[in-house]
mmCIF file of C-alpha atoms in Angstrom:
data_model
loop_
_atom_site.group_PDB
_atom_site.id
_atom_site.type_symbol
_atom_site.label_atom_id
_atom_site.label_comp_id
_atom_site.label_asym_id
_atom_site.label_seq_id
_atom_site.Cartn_x
_atom_site.Cartn_y
_atom_site.Cartn_z
ATOM 1 C CA MET A 10 24.124 -53.495 -57.378
ATOM 2 C CA SER A 11 27.667 -52.094 -56.938
ATOM 3 C CA VAL A 12 27.864 -48.263 -56.784
ATOM 4 C CA ASP A 13 31.199 -46.698 -57.845
ATOM 5 C CA LEU A 14 31.620 -43.923 -55.449
ATOM 6 C CA GLY A 15 35.077 -42.944 -56.888
ATOM 7 C CA MET A 16 37.373 -40.623 -55.022
ATOM 8 C CA PRO A 17 36.089 -37.732 -52.829
ATOM 9 C CA ARG A 18 35.993 -34.598 -54.992
ATOM 10 C CA PRO A 19 38.155 -31.734 -53.660
ATOM 11 C CA PRO A 20 36.284 -28.518 -52.457
ATOM 12 C CA GLU A 21 35.933 -25.688 -54.832
ATOM 13 C CA ARG A 22 38.523 -22.941 -54.825
ATOM 14 C CA LEU A 23 37.891 -20.632 -51.832
ATOM 15 C CA LEU A 24 36.386 -17.178 -52.640
ATOM 16 C CA ALA A 25 39.516 -15.594 -50.986
ATOM 17 C CA GLU A 26 42.681 -16.675 -49.227
ATOM 18 C CA ARG A 27 42.275 -16.770 -45.524
ATOM 19 C CA ARG A 28 43.543 -13.753 -43.661
ATOM 20 C CA LYS A 29 46.988 -14.460 -42.015
ATOM 21 C CA THR A 30 46.757 -14.099 -38.259
ATOM 22 C CA ARG A 31 48.426 -15.159 -35.037
ATOM 23 C CA ARG A 32 47.615 -18.636 -33.790
ATOM 24 C CA ILE A 33 46.005 -19.369 -30.421
ATOM 25 C CA ASN A 34 44.645 -22.544 -29.027
ATOM 26 C CA VAL A 35 41.309 -22.657 -27.279
ATOM 27 C CA GLY A 36 41.857 -25.946 -25.474
ATOM 28 C CA SER A 37 42.131 -28.509 -28.163
ATOM 29 C CA VAL A 38 40.821 -26.214 -30.888
ATOM 30 C CA PRO A 39 43.385 -24.201 -32.880
ATOM 31 C CA VAL A 40 42.229 -20.742 -33.937
ATOM 32 C CA GLY A 41 43.740 -18.542 -36.580
ATOM 33 C CA ASP A 42 46.779 -18.946 -38.807
ATOM 34 C CA GLY A 43 45.008 -21.056 -41.343
ATOM 35 C CA ALA A 44 43.113 -23.329 -38.826
ATOM 36 C CA PRO A 45 39.617 -24.221 -39.863
ATOM 37 C CA VAL A 46 36.905 -21.779 -38.968
ATOM 38 C CA SER A 47 35.247 -23.063 -35.809
ATOM 39 C CA VAL A 48 31.552 -22.961 -34.827
ATOM 40 C CA GLN A 49 30.738 -21.662 -31.386
ATOM 41 C CA SER A 50 27.622 -21.266 -29.296
ATOM 42 C CA MET A 51 26.563 -20.302 -25.816
ATOM 43 C CA THR A 52 24.514 -22.266 -23.221
ATOM 44 C CA THR A 53 21.247 -20.808 -22.067
ATOM 45 C CA THR A 54 21.190 -22.704 -18.737
ATOM 46 C CA VAL A 55 22.158 -21.240 -15.419
ATOM 47 C CA THR A 56 25.765 -22.219 -15.211
ATOM 48 C CA ALA A 57 25.538 -23.158 -11.619
ATOM 49 C CA ASP A 58 23.172 -25.868 -12.556
ATOM 50 C CA VAL A 59 26.003 -28.115 -13.634
ATOM 51 C CA GLY A 60 23.847 -31.112 -14.801
ATOM 52 C CA ALA A 61 21.662 -28.945 -17.042
ATOM 53 C CA THR A 62 24.621 -27.050 -18.519
ATOM 54 C CA LEU A 63 26.559 -30.239 -19.242
ATOM 55 C CA GLN A 64 23.479 -31.749 -20.845
ATOM 56 C CA GLN A 65 23.082 -28.700 -23.174
ATOM 57 C CA ILE A 66 26.798 -28.827 -23.963
ATOM 58 C CA ALA A 67 26.454 -32.459 -25.040
ATOM 59 C CA GLU A 68 23.492 -31.487 -27.269
ATOM 60 C CA LEU A 69 25.530 -28.778 -28.807
ATOM 61 C CA THR A 70 28.481 -31.067 -29.324
ATOM 62 C CA ALA A 71 26.395 -33.698 -31.068
ATOM 63 C CA SER A 72 25.129 -30.826 -33.467
ATOM 64 C CA GLY A 73 28.654 -29.944 -34.457
ATOM 65 C CA CYS A 74 29.542 -27.184 -31.904
ATOM 66 C CA GLN A 75 33.360 -26.970 -31.440
ATOM 67 C CA ILE A 76 33.626 -24.307 -28.716
ATOM 68 C CA VAL A 77 31.077 -23.454 -26.128
ATOM 69 C CA ARG A 78 30.706 -20.337 -23.952
ATOM 70 C CA VAL A 79 29.092 -20.239 -20.485
ATOM 71 C CA ALA A 80 27.914 -17.267 -18.585
ATOM 72 C CA CYS A 81 29.481 -16.447 -15.264
ATOM 73 C CA PRO A 82 27.582 -13.588 -13.576
ATOM 74 C CA SER A 83 27.710 -14.927 -9.988
ATOM 75 C CA GLN A 84 29.873 -16.743 -7.395
ATOM 76 C CA ASP A 85 27.801 -19.857 -7.662
ATOM 77 C CA ASP A 86 28.451 -19.890 -11.468
ATOM 78 C CA ALA A 87 32.181 -19.351 -10.894
ATOM 79 C CA GLU A 88 32.290 -22.293 -8.545
ATOM 80 C CA ALA A 89 30.661 -24.538 -11.133
ATOM 81 C CA LEU A 90 33.220 -23.772 -13.864
ATOM 82 C CA ALA A 91 35.754 -26.314 -12.794
ATOM 83 C CA GLN A 92 33.437 -29.287 -13.031
ATOM 84 C CA ILE A 93 31.939 -28.070 -16.297
ATOM 85 C CA ALA A 94 35.332 -27.392 -17.860
ATOM 86 C CA ARG A 95 36.562 -30.891 -16.788
ATOM 87 C CA LYS A 96 33.522 -32.863 -18.029
ATOM 88 C CA SER A 97 32.725 -30.937 -21.239
ATOM 89 C CA GLN A 98 33.474 -32.732 -24.426
ATOM 90 C CA ILE A 99 34.523 -29.517 -26.091
ATOM 91 C CA PRO A 100 36.499 -26.454 -24.845
ATOM 92 C CA VAL A 101 34.728 -24.160 -22.466
ATOM 93 C CA ILE A 102 34.982 -20.358 -22.574
ATOM 94 C CA ALA A 103 33.920 -18.428 -19.396
ATOM 95 C CA ASP A 104 31.985 -15.286 -20.355
ATOM 96 C CA ILE A 105 32.788 -12.561 -17.812
ATOM 97 C CA HIS A 106 30.953 -9.203 -17.296
ATOM 98 C CA PHE A 107 31.120 -6.699 -14.432
ATOM 99 C CA GLN A 108 33.299 -8.590 -12.021
ATOM 100 C CA PRO A 109 37.060 -9.017 -12.759
ATOM 101 C CA LYS A 110 37.404 -11.521 -9.927
ATOM 102 C CA TYR A 111 35.546 -14.004 -12.040
ATOM 103 C CA VAL A 112 38.315 -13.775 -14.689
ATOM 104 C CA PHE A 113 40.722 -15.245 -12.231
ATOM 105 C CA ALA A 114 38.225 -17.787 -11.053
ATOM 106 C CA ALA A 115 37.687 -19.050 -14.635
ATOM 107 C CA ILE A 116 41.404 -19.330 -15.248
ATOM 108 C CA ASP A 117 41.842 -21.198 -11.924
ATOM 109 C CA ALA A 118 38.959 -23.531 -12.942
ATOM 110 C CA GLY A 119 40.726 -24.733 -16.119
ATOM 111 C CA CYS A 120 38.491 -22.998 -18.701
ATOM 112 C CA ALA A 121 39.957 -23.069 -22.165
ATOM 113 C CA ALA A 122 39.686 -19.381 -22.651
ATOM 114 C CA VAL A 123 38.048 -16.301 -21.036
ATOM 115 C CA ARG A 124 35.902 -13.708 -22.824
ATOM 116 C CA VAL A 125 35.909 -10.265 -21.233
ATOM 117 C CA ASN A 126 33.840 -7.237 -22.192
ATOM 118 C CA PRO A 127 35.964 -4.263 -21.269
ATOM 119 C CA GLY A 128 33.121 -1.737 -21.624
ATOM 120 C CA ASN A 129 31.265 -3.080 -18.630
ATOM 121 C CA ILE A 130 33.879 -4.480 -16.298
ATOM 122 C CA ARG A 131 34.511 -1.945 -13.586
ATOM 123 C CA GLN A 132 38.154 -0.739 -13.477
ATOM 124 C CA PHE A 133 39.058 -3.433 -15.931
ATOM 125 C CA ASP A 134 42.117 -1.590 -17.283
ATOM 126 C CA ASP A 135 43.561 -1.529 -13.755
ATOM 127 C CA LYS A 136 43.406 -5.391 -13.699
ATOM 128 C CA VAL A 137 44.952 -6.027 -17.030
ATOM 129 C CA LYS A 138 48.545 -6.699 -15.634
ATOM 130 C CA GLU A 139 47.196 -9.307 -13.152
ATOM 131 C CA ILE A 140 44.890 -10.919 -15.756
ATOM 132 C CA ALA A 141 47.789 -11.155 -18.329
ATOM 133 C CA ARG A 142 50.102 -12.756 -15.764
ATOM 134 C CA ALA A 143 47.517 -15.334 -14.643
ATOM 135 C CA ALA A 144 46.393 -16.143 -18.219
ATOM 136 C CA SER A 145 49.869 -16.398 -19.424
ATOM 137 C CA ALA A 146 50.894 -18.812 -16.608
ATOM 138 C CA ALA A 147 47.904 -21.025 -17.302
ATOM 139 C CA GLY A 148 48.170 -20.842 -21.083
ATOM 140 C CA VAL A 149 44.599 -19.410 -21.336
ATOM 141 C CA PRO A 150 43.861 -17.054 -24.237
ATOM 142 C CA ILE A 151 41.681 -13.982 -23.728
ATOM 143 C CA ARG A 152 38.870 -12.881 -26.111
ATOM 144 C CA ILE A 153 38.307 -9.184 -25.940
ATOM 145 C CA GLY A 154 34.633 -8.918 -26.909
ATOM 146 C CA VAL A 155 33.507 -5.443 -27.644
ATOM 147 C CA ASN A 156 29.692 -5.063 -28.135
ATOM 148 C CA ALA A 157 27.786 -2.013 -29.427
ATOM 149 C CA GLY A 158 25.376 -2.210 -26.571
ATOM 150 C CA SER A 159 28.030 -1.975 -23.880
ATOM 151 C CA LEU A 160 30.703 0.295 -25.468
ATOM 152 C CA ASP A 161 32.945 2.263 -23.148
ATOM 153 C CA LYS A 162 31.302 5.596 -22.322
ATOM 154 C CA ARG A 163 34.423 7.511 -23.312
ATOM 155 C CA LEU A 164 34.239 6.194 -26.770
ATOM 156 C CA LEU A 165 30.427 6.818 -27.037
ATOM 157 C CA ALA A 166 31.172 10.394 -26.025
ATOM 158 C CA LYS A 167 33.927 10.676 -28.668
ATOM 159 C CA TYR A 168 32.036 9.120 -31.564
ATOM 160 C CA GLY A 169 28.487 9.795 -30.595
ATOM 161 C CA ARG A 170 27.356 6.201 -31.192
ATOM 162 C CA ALA A 171 28.809 2.698 -31.696
ATOM 163 C CA THR A 172 30.483 3.311 -35.079
ATOM 164 C CA PRO A 173 32.925 0.827 -36.661
ATOM 165 C CA GLU A 174 35.723 3.199 -35.614
ATOM 166 C CA ALA A 175 34.561 3.248 -32.090
ATOM 167 C CA LEU A 176 34.292 -0.542 -31.807
ATOM 168 C CA VAL A 177 37.759 -1.052 -33.306
ATOM 169 C CA GLU A 178 39.382 1.604 -31.203
ATOM 170 C CA SER A 179 37.921 0.018 -27.990
ATOM 171 C CA ALA A 180 39.305 -3.377 -28.969
ATOM 172 C CA LEU A 181 42.706 -2.221 -30.087
ATOM 173 C CA TRP A 182 43.110 -0.050 -26.925
ATOM 174 C CA GLU A 183 42.454 -3.079 -24.704
ATOM 175 C CA CYS A 184 44.923 -5.223 -26.800
ATOM 176 C CA SER A 185 47.559 -2.558 -26.279
ATOM 177 C CA LEU A 186 47.230 -2.807 -22.527
ATOM 178 C CA PHE A 187 47.798 -6.609 -22.704
ATOM 179 C CA GLU A 188 50.651 -6.158 -25.118
ATOM 180 C CA GLU A 189 52.403 -3.812 -22.685
ATOM 181 C CA HIS A 190 52.690 -6.918 -20.477
ATOM 182 C CA GLY A 191 53.923 -9.164 -23.229
ATOM 183 C CA PHE A 192 50.548 -10.988 -23.593
ATOM 184 C CA ARG A 193 49.294 -11.665 -27.154
ATOM 185 C CA ASP A 194 47.156 -14.811 -26.915
ATOM 186 C CA ILE A 195 44.117 -12.780 -27.871
ATOM 187 C CA LYS A 196 41.055 -13.178 -30.087
ATOM 188 C CA ILE A 197 38.860 -10.141 -30.794
ATOM 189 C CA SER A 198 35.249 -9.527 -31.550
ATOM 190 C CA VAL A 199 33.470 -6.303 -32.419
ATOM 191 C CA LYS A 200 29.849 -7.102 -32.568
ATOM 192 C CA HIS A 201 26.932 -4.900 -33.620
ATOM 193 C CA ASN A 202 23.253 -5.774 -34.398
ATOM 194 C CA ASP A 203 23.468 -4.047 -37.852
ATOM 195 C CA PRO A 204 25.262 -6.261 -40.321
ATOM 196 C CA VAL A 205 26.488 -3.308 -42.301
ATOM 197 C CA VAL A 206 28.131 -1.693 -39.254
ATOM 198 C CA MET A 207 29.437 -5.133 -38.096
ATOM 199 C CA VAL A 208 31.018 -5.948 -41.597
ATOM 200 C CA ASN A 209 32.695 -2.475 -41.759
ATOM 201 C CA ALA A 210 34.020 -2.840 -38.221
ATOM 202 C CA TYR A 211 35.590 -6.263 -38.933
ATOM 203 C CA ARG A 212 37.082 -5.035 -42.169
ATOM 204 C CA LEU A 213 38.667 -2.087 -40.348
ATOM 205 C CA LEU A 214 39.882 -4.266 -37.520
ATOM 206 C CA ALA A 215 41.318 -6.885 -39.963
ATOM 207 C CA SER A 216 43.343 -4.127 -41.633
ATOM 208 C CA ARG A 217 44.825 -2.910 -38.362
ATOM 209 C CA CYS A 218 45.934 -6.087 -36.510
ATOM 210 C CA ASP A 219 46.874 -9.700 -36.971
ATOM 211 C CA TYR A 220 44.841 -11.185 -34.159
ATOM 212 C CA PRO A 221 42.291 -13.924 -34.971
ATOM 213 C CA LEU A 222 38.782 -12.607 -35.067
ATOM 214 C CA HIS A 223 35.511 -14.064 -33.769
ATOM 215 C CA LEU A 224 32.541 -13.100 -35.962
ATOM 216 C CA GLY A 225 29.103 -12.317 -34.553
ATOM 217 C CA VAL A 226 26.049 -10.205 -35.300
ATOM 218 C CA THR A 227 24.919 -9.534 -31.776
ATOM 219 C CA GLU A 228 21.203 -9.606 -30.819
ATOM 220 C CA ALA A 229 20.515 -10.761 -34.400
ATOM 221 C CA GLY A 230 16.915 -11.565 -33.566
ATOM 222 C CA PRO A 231 14.541 -14.474 -33.937
ATOM 223 C CA ALA A 232 15.496 -17.504 -35.914
ATOM 224 C CA PHE A 233 14.568 -16.324 -39.478
ATOM 225 C CA GLN A 234 15.759 -12.763 -39.105
ATOM 226 C CA GLY A 235 18.877 -13.727 -37.258
ATOM 227 C CA THR A 236 19.810 -16.439 -39.723
ATOM 228 C CA ILE A 237 19.535 -13.988 -42.589
ATOM 229 C CA LYS A 238 21.537 -11.273 -40.855
ATOM 230 C CA SER A 239 24.237 -13.650 -39.817
ATOM 231 C CA ALA A 240 24.502 -15.374 -43.133
ATOM 232 C CA VAL A 241 24.804 -12.032 -44.997
ATOM 233 C CA ALA A 242 27.371 -10.652 -42.600
ATOM 234 C CA PHE A 243 29.402 -13.813 -42.259
ATOM 235 C CA GLY A 244 29.233 -14.606 -45.955
ATOM 236 C CA ALA A 245 30.708 -11.123 -46.707
ATOM 237 C CA LEU A 246 33.517 -11.339 -44.310
ATOM 238 C CA LEU A 247 34.399 -15.112 -44.708
ATOM 239 C CA SER A 248 34.397 -14.597 -48.588
ATOM 240 C CA GLU A 249 37.067 -12.070 -47.993
ATOM 241 C CA GLY A 250 39.118 -14.417 -45.753
ATOM 242 C CA ILE A 251 38.107 -12.576 -42.631
ATOM 243 C CA GLY A 252 37.023 -14.655 -39.557
ATOM 244 C CA ASP A 253 38.462 -17.495 -37.473
ATOM 245 C CA THR A 254 35.496 -18.488 -35.208
ATOM 246 C CA ILE A 255 31.770 -17.704 -35.666
ATOM 247 C CA ARG A 256 28.713 -17.618 -33.417
ATOM 248 C CA VAL A 257 25.249 -17.183 -34.859
ATOM 249 C CA SER A 258 23.261 -15.345 -32.154
ATOM 250 C CA LEU A 259 19.615 -16.341 -32.399
ATOM 251 C CA SER A 260 16.643 -15.945 -30.104
ATOM 252 C CA ALA A 261 16.160 -19.746 -30.449
ATOM 253 C CA PRO A 262 17.619 -22.875 -28.913
ATOM 254 C CA PRO A 263 21.498 -22.825 -29.203
ATOM 255 C CA VAL A 264 21.446 -26.041 -31.189
ATOM 256 C CA GLU A 265 19.782 -24.103 -33.957
ATOM 257 C CA GLU A 266 22.636 -21.550 -33.902
ATOM 258 C CA VAL A 267 25.062 -24.349 -34.344
ATOM 259 C CA LYS A 268 23.149 -25.761 -37.367
ATOM 260 C CA VAL A 269 23.017 -22.326 -39.069
ATOM 261 C CA GLY A 270 26.749 -21.755 -38.385
ATOM 262 C CA ALA A 271 27.781 -25.109 -39.780
ATOM 263 C CA GLN A 272 25.656 -24.672 -42.849
ATOM 264 C CA ILE A 273 27.161 -21.234 -43.537
ATOM 265 C CA LEU A 274 30.673 -22.739 -43.390
ATOM 266 C CA GLU A 275 29.676 -25.731 -45.537
ATOM 267 C CA SER A 276 28.146 -23.402 -48.100
ATOM 268 C CA LEU A 277 31.357 -21.373 -48.458
ATOM 269 C CA GLY A 278 33.568 -24.555 -48.620
ATOM 270 C CA LEU A 279 34.998 -23.821 -45.190
ATOM 271 C CA ARG A 280 33.849 -26.962 -43.532
ATOM 272 C CA GLU A 281 33.589 -30.582 -44.695
ATOM 273 C CA ARG A 282 30.136 -31.035 -46.051
ATOM 274 C CA ARG A 283 27.921 -33.762 -44.703
ATOM 275 C CA LEU A 284 24.333 -34.434 -45.938
ATOM 276 C CA GLU A 285 23.152 -31.909 -48.546
ATOM 277 C CA ILE A 286 19.684 -31.827 -49.892
ATOM 278 C CA VAL A 287 19.296 -30.178 -53.333
ATOM 279 C CA SER A 288 15.634 -29.419 -53.985
ATOM 280 C CA CYS A 289 13.704 -27.264 -56.354
ATOM 281 C CA PRO A 290 11.399 -24.450 -55.252
ATOM 282 C CA SER A 291 8.525 -25.954 -57.256
ATOM 283 C CA CYS A 292 6.535 -24.119 -59.918
ATOM 284 C CA GLY A 293 3.573 -24.724 -62.235
ATOM 285 C CA ARG A 294 5.568 -27.435 -64.066
ATOM 286 C CA ALA A 295 5.833 -29.672 -60.960
ATOM 287 C CA GLN A 296 3.674 -32.749 -61.039
ATOM 288 C CA VAL A 297 4.489 -33.904 -57.524
ATOM 289 C CA ASP A 298 4.356 -32.333 -54.070
ATOM 290 C CA VAL A 299 8.068 -31.320 -53.952
ATOM 291 C CA TYR A 300 7.713 -29.633 -50.549
ATOM 292 C CA ARG A 301 6.419 -32.883 -48.943
ATOM 293 C CA LEU A 302 8.992 -35.001 -50.655
ATOM 294 C CA ALA A 303 11.937 -32.633 -49.620
ATOM 295 C CA ASP A 304 10.774 -32.500 -46.030
ATOM 296 C CA GLU A 305 10.268 -36.204 -45.684
ATOM 297 C CA VAL A 306 13.603 -37.075 -47.270
ATOM 298 C CA THR A 307 15.378 -34.517 -45.036
ATOM 299 C CA ALA A 308 13.698 -35.978 -41.902
ATOM 300 C CA GLY A 309 14.461 -39.514 -42.994
ATOM 301 C CA LEU A 310 18.193 -38.841 -43.458
ATOM 302 C CA ASP A 311 18.630 -36.612 -40.390
ATOM 303 C CA GLY A 312 21.866 -37.134 -38.633
ATOM 304 C CA MET A 313 23.693 -38.711 -41.602
ATOM 305 C CA GLU A 314 27.329 -38.013 -41.149
ATOM 306 C CA VAL A 315 28.726 -38.900 -44.585
ATOM 307 C CA PRO A 316 29.069 -36.301 -47.340
ATOM 308 C CA LEU A 317 26.049 -37.261 -49.341
ATOM 309 C CA ARG A 318 24.259 -34.964 -51.803
ATOM 310 C CA VAL A 319 20.622 -35.955 -52.523
ATOM 311 C CA ALA A 320 18.565 -34.196 -55.160
ATOM 312 C CA VAL A 321 14.792 -34.086 -54.969
ATOM 313 C CA MET A 322 13.435 -32.598 -58.151
ATOM 314 C CA GLY A 323 9.826 -32.190 -59.326
ATOM 315 C CA CYS A 324 9.811 -31.723 -63.164
ATOM 316 C CA VAL A 325 11.557 -32.649 -66.379
ATOM 317 C CA VAL A 326 13.301 -29.310 -66.955
ATOM 318 C CA ASN A 327 16.083 -29.301 -64.425
ATOM 319 C CA GLY A 328 15.228 -32.529 -62.613
ATOM 320 C CA PRO A 329 17.253 -35.038 -64.620
ATOM 321 C CA GLY A 330 20.236 -32.872 -64.853
ATOM 322 C CA GLU A 331 20.399 -32.127 -61.133
ATOM 323 C CA ALA A 332 19.613 -35.790 -60.230
ATOM 324 C CA ARG A 333 22.524 -37.001 -62.426
ATOM 325 C CA GLU A 334 24.952 -34.475 -60.771
ATOM 326 C CA ALA A 335 23.979 -35.637 -57.135
ATOM 327 C CA ASP A 336 25.199 -38.779 -55.570
ATOM 328 C CA LEU A 337 21.600 -39.816 -55.314
ATOM 329 C CA GLY A 338 18.495 -38.122 -56.762
ATOM 330 C CA VAL A 339 15.010 -38.362 -58.123
ATOM 331 C CA ALA A 340 13.485 -36.600 -61.142
ATOM 332 C CA SER A 341 9.671 -36.721 -60.622
ATOM 333 C CA GLY A 342 6.674 -36.330 -62.938
ATOM 334 C CA ASN A 343 3.478 -38.037 -63.953
ATOM 335 C CA GLY A 344 3.042 -39.724 -60.548
ATOM 336 C CA LYS A 345 6.413 -41.494 -60.659
ATOM 337 C CA GLY A 346 10.086 -40.819 -60.059
ATOM 338 C CA GLN A 347 13.294 -41.885 -61.766
ATOM 339 C CA ILE A 348 15.881 -42.816 -59.194
ATOM 340 C CA PHE A 349 19.481 -41.822 -60.035
ATOM 341 C CA VAL A 350 22.658 -43.122 -58.358
ATOM 342 C CA ARG A 351 25.887 -41.397 -59.436
ATOM 343 C CA GLY A 352 24.266 -40.218 -62.673
ATOM 344 C CA GLU A 353 22.677 -43.530 -63.660
ATOM 345 C CA VAL A 354 19.018 -44.279 -63.592
ATOM 346 C CA ILE A 355 18.620 -47.450 -61.449
ATOM 347 C CA LYS A 356 14.875 -47.735 -61.227
ATOM 348 C CA THR A 357 11.529 -45.934 -61.652
ATOM 349 C CA VAL A 358 9.089 -45.994 -58.762
ATOM 350 C CA PRO A 359 5.619 -44.659 -58.079
ATOM 351 C CA GLU A 360 5.361 -41.328 -56.240
ATOM 352 C CA SER A 361 4.199 -43.169 -53.033
ATOM 353 C CA LYS A 362 7.558 -45.079 -53.041
ATOM 354 C CA ILE A 363 9.916 -42.179 -53.758
ATOM 355 C CA VAL A 364 10.861 -41.199 -50.219
ATOM 356 C CA GLU A 365 11.329 -44.783 -48.939
ATOM 357 C CA THR A 366 13.423 -45.621 -52.055
ATOM 358 C CA LEU A 367 15.663 -42.648 -51.650
ATOM 359 C CA ILE A 368 16.200 -43.317 -47.989
ATOM 360 C CA GLU A 369 16.967 -47.032 -48.711
ATOM 361 C CA GLU A 370 19.508 -46.193 -51.418
ATOM 362 C CA ALA A 371 21.006 -43.372 -49.361
ATOM 363 C CA LEU A 372 21.699 -45.873 -46.555
ATOM 364 C CA LYS A 373 23.298 -48.259 -48.982
ATOM 365 C CA ILE A 374 25.590 -45.534 -50.319
ATOM 366 C CA ALA A 375 26.446 -44.372 -46.768
ATOM 367 C CA GLU A 376 27.407 -47.869 -45.646
ATOM 368 C CA GLN A 377 29.717 -48.382 -48.643
ATOM 369 C CA MET A 378 31.260 -44.947 -48.092
ATOM 370 C CA GLU A 379 31.930 -45.856 -44.428
ATOM 371 C CA ARG A 380 33.414 -49.207 -45.415
ATOM 372 C CA GLU A 381 35.707 -47.520 -47.820
ATOM 373 C CA GLY A 382 36.685 -44.785 -45.430
ATOM 374 C CA VAL A 383 35.188 -41.931 -47.334
ATOM 375 C CA ALA A 384 34.681 -39.300 -44.587
ATOM 376 C CA SER A 385 34.584 -36.141 -46.640
ATOM 377 C CA GLY A 386 34.075 -34.921 -50.184
ATOM 378 C CA GLU A 387 31.266 -33.778 -52.265
ATOM 379 C CA PRO A 388 28.656 -36.498 -52.524
ATOM 380 C CA SER A 389 25.141 -35.107 -52.609
ATOM 381 C CA VAL A 390 21.277 -35.653 -52.984
ATOM 382 C CA SER A 391 18.961 -33.330 -54.920
ATOM 383 C CA VAL A 392 15.144 -32.815 -54.866
ATOM 384 C CA SER A 393 13.262 -31.084 -57.736
#
């Protein structure tokens, strides 16, 4: 049977125009000035263990990570940076705390950018001129990363706690020191563990500068809590056009951070959508095990790259409508399921065959999309 996929549908209108910023380049990834919002994560390995770090970077890259940050707390870590930066498939940012000498080591190693936390680097302000000169000569941007937990003691004394105003004042003060030396290849973050404080800090910062901004809710917590806090905060800011790179901070494997971050961007129309499962929450009307069907379809299509929407629906109320709107879908009931492809019923199968039929039809559609060069758009699958 021939399936008419049609032309890829354009994304819905964005909730807000993107904030206009300066443009920097983190290696091969453009940041700011209308460039796509990038997903970032951080390795959890000891950076000096080059093999383990590169392996984790490869896993992150495969999950959709576009920029990766590695910690550099020791001389052994600093010495490993050159090999990691050279072999990584995506740009590497060196994360520097406490020792300004590692900033220079990261620049010399060929890192794509350096993140500095002024609040906990001893005598950092005295080193700005040298850092600006080295970074400018190498074409390496600097991220000024202010965190609530390591705010400069002078600002804590002034404001009493890590308020939005304190975070923004810290960031802009450090920017001004770089600006004195003509250096403006800067990205800023002002992270806090409270999404409300974080959102207000970024709103204030966005109103007072034109630097690109890296969004993050720091120490967001375990996977469930951290996902909710990050989604709420990022959704609020990105829907206002604020934010140029994001990192979801979870007490979970970093690959999970990337998955959550990518899904947030896809949900807001800020990243090309790939596989999307639309499934109902189930209710007393459901006549099939929707949870099982949705889980099994998701597992069976894991890793699919084409923009396919699959609907898995469990009753006759919303099921047929959702299934028709998806690229592929099933409306289930009475121990059987109607299989829809692009709005048309192509067959009816027993409940025991629903999952394998959906996977089989999804692969057919994906193959045709790949042959026709469809790499983005709005195809989808729903489950109800």
